[in-house]
C-alpha atoms as one frame of an Amber mdcrd trajectory, in Angstrom:
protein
 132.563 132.342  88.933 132.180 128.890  90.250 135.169 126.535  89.449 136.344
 125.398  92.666 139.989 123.716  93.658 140.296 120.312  93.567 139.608 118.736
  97.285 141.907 116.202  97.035 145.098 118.331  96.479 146.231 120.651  99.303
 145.941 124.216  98.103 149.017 126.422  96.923 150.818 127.359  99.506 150.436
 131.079  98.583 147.072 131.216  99.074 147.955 131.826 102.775 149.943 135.250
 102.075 148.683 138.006 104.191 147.692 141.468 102.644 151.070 142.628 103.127
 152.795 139.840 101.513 150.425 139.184  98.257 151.571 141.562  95.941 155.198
 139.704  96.150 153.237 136.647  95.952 151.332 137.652  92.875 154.490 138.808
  91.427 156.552 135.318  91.760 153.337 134.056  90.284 153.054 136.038  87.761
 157.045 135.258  86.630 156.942 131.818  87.240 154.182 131.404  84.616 155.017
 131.503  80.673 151.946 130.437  80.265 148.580 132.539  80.185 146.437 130.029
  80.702 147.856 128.220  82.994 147.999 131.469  85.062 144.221 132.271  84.692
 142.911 129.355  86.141 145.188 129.444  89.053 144.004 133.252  89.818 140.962
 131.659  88.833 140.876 129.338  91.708 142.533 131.521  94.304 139.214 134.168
  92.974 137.188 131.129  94.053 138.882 129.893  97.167 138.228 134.098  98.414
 134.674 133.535  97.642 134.344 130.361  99.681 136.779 132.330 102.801 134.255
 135.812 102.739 131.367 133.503 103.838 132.916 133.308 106.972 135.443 136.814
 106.916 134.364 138.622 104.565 136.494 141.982 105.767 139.444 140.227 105.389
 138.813 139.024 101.765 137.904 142.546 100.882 141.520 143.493 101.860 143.000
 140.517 100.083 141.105 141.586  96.986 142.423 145.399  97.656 145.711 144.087
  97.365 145.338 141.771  94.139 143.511 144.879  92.783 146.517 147.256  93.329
 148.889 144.625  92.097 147.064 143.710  88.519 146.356 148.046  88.334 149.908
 148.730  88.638 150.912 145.824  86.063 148.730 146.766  83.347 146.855 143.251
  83.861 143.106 144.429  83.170 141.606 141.527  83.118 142.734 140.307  86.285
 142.020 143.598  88.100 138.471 143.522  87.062 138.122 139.664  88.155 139.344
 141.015  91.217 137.415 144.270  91.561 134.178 142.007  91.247 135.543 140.191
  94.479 136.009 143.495  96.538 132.601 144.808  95.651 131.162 141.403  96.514
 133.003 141.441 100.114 132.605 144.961 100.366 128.748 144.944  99.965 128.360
 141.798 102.361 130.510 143.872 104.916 127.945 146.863 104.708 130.581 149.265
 103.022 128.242 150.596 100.325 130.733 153.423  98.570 133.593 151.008  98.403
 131.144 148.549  96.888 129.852 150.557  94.573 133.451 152.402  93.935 135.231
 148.559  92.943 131.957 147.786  90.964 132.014 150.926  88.652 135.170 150.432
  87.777 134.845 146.952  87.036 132.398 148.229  84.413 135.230 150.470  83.006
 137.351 147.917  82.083 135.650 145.026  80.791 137.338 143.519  77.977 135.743
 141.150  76.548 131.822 139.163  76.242 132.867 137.466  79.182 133.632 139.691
  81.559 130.630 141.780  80.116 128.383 138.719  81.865 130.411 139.193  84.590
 129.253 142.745  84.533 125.701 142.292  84.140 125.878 139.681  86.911 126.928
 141.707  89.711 124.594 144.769  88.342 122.018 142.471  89.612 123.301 141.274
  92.230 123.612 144.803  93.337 120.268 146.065  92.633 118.874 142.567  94.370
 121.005 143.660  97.718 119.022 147.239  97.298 115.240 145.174  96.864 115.903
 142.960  99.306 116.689 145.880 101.914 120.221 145.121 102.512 121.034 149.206
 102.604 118.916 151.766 104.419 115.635 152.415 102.318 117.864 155.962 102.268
 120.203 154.522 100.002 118.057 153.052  97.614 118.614 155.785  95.095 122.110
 155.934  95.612 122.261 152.046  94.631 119.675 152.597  91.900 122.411 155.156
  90.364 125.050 152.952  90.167 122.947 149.969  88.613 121.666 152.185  85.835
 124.808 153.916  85.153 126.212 150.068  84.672 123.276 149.037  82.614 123.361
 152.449  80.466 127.286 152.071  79.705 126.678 148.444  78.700 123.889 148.799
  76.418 121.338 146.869  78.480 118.237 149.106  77.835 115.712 146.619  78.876
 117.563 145.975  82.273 118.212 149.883  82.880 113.963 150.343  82.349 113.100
 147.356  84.866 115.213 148.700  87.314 113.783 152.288  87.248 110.165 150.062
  86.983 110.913 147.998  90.092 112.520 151.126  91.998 109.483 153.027  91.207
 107.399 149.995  93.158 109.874 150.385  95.935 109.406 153.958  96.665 105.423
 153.530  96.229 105.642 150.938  99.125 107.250 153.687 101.469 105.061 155.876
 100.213 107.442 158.656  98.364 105.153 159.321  95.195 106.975 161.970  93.605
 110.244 159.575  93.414 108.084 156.719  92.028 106.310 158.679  89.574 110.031
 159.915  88.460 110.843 156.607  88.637 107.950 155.477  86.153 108.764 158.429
  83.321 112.302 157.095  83.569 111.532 153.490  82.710 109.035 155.236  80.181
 111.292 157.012  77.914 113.907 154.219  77.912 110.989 151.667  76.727 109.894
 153.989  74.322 113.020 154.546  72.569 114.491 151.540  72.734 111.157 149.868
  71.594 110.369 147.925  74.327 106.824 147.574  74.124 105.459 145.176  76.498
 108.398 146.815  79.401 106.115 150.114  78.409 102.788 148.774  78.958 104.129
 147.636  82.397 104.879 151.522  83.071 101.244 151.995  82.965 100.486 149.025
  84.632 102.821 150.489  87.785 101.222 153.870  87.294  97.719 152.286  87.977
  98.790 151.141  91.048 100.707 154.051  92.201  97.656 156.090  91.345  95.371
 153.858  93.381  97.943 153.948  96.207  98.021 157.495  96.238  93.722 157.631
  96.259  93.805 159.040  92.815  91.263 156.489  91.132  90.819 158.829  87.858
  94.549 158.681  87.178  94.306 154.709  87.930  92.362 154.110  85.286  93.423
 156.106  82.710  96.941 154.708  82.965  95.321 150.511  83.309  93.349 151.350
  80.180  96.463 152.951  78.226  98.303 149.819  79.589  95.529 147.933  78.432
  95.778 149.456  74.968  99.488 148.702  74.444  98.935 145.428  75.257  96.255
 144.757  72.761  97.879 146.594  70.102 100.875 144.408  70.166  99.135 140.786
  71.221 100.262 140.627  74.847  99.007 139.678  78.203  98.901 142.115  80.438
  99.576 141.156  84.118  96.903 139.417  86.088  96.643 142.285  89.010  95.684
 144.847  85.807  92.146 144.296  85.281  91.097 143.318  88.936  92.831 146.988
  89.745  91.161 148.439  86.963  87.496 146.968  88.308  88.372 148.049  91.755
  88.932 151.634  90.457  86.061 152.113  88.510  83.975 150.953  91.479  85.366
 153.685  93.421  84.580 156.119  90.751  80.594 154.660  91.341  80.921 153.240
  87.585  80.018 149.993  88.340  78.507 148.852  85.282  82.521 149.043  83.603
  83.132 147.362  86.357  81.078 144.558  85.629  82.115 144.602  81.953  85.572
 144.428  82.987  85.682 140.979  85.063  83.465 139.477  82.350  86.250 140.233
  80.339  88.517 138.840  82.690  86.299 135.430  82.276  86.724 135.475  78.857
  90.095 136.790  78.217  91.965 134.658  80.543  94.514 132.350  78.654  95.312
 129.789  80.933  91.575 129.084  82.701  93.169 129.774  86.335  91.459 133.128
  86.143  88.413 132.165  85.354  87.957 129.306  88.012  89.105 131.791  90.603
  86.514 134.589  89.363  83.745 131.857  89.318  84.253 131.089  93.126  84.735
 134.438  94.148
């Protein structure tokens, strides 16, 4: 959300209510308005006047947001307590609080009502999943995070977003070097992409599996999954990724079959849509 309060016109005075005193607030508020509209964008604003404040106290608006939370629950006003249960898992991620974070942002799932607040859904699923790849949490959390996103994904439908998060966790736990999880990881995104159809999100699975195998000194298993990759791709008319068929050449070399090798970055030479490939294998 990103409508902001007019700079020229000193905000409500009610904005200032402490956590003790907002539910009253939100309750004169709430009677002094016939109107739903007119109501919406002034929660609306006060929603965007928290997000501006947890920049700098980001505790406190988590509290604030407890309150408004509590107050719209008790009410029977849904929408508002999801608008609001987005804010506390926002302040209560940023403030390192990972299970009331991930508590406000399940629940927020629960009661979306409507194609808007699904968006809103979707957007802080990956926001969540970016504060787990961009190491926000312990590396020891990752799977707890990767559990909520998925469960959010899974309940809204969002197949291909479910798969690329098991994909990208999968490259996660290869990095640190926990194969068994990544492999997991991998048949996860698999079976999703194969049911839902996904093709080119299932070629990637074998494109990650190449380089998992590699990682893990199995060059066999590398290139059986680049060439199955490799298959998918030309099956359905799609690129593959521009690490596949160096990793693929680097595999068979280790596997002494250089002659494949060869073959393959000829193939690269030829294959390559855009030219930048080529000019790069030609200096090289």
């Amino acid at each position: 959300m990103d409508a902001d309060q007019d700079d020229h016109s000193p905000p409500p005075a009610w904005w200032s209510s402490s956590r003790s005193e907002l539910g009253q607030a939100l309750s004169r508020l709430s009677a002094e308005h016939d109107n739903e509209v007119d109501l919406h964008w002034e929660l609306f604003d006060y929603y965007n006047h928290l997000i501006r404040k947890s920049s700098e106290s980001a505790s406190d608006v988590a509290g604030l947001a407890q309150e408004a939370v509590a107050f719209f629950n008790a009410t029977g006003r849904r929408m508002y307590e999801a608008m609001f249960l987005e804010l506390l898992a926002r302040a209560s991620l940023a403030t390192g609080r990972l299970s009331e974070g991930l508590t406000a942002f399940e629940r927020m799932a629960e009661l979306h009502v409507d194609e808007f607040q699904r968006e809103e859904v979707l957007g802080l699923a990956r926001d969540v999943w970016a504060y787990a790849k961009q190491g926000v949490f312990g590396s020891d959390l990752q799977p707890v995070l990767l559990a909520s996103v998925v469960r959010i994904f899974k309940r809204l439908g969002e197949n291909e977003a479910e798969a690329r998060a098991y994909l990208e966790a999968s490259a996660f736990y290869g990095q640190h070097g926990a194969y068994v999880a990544a492999e997991s990881a991998i048949e996860n995104a698999r079976k999703i992409a194969t049911e839902a159809g996904l093709t080119v999100l299932l070629a990637e699975t074998y494109e990650q599996q190449a380089v998992l195998a590699f990682e893990a000194a199995d060059a066999a298993g590398s290139v059986a999954a680049a060439e199955a990759a490799l298959q998918l791709h030309e099956a359905h008319g799609t690129f593959p990724s521009a690490r596949l068929r160096p990793n693929l050449a680097t595999a068979q070399m280790e596997l002494g079959k250089l002659n494949e090798a060869a073959e393959i970055y000829e193939s690269m030479i030829t294959l390559s849509p855009e030219g930048d490939l080529r000019g790069t294998l030609l200096t090289n």
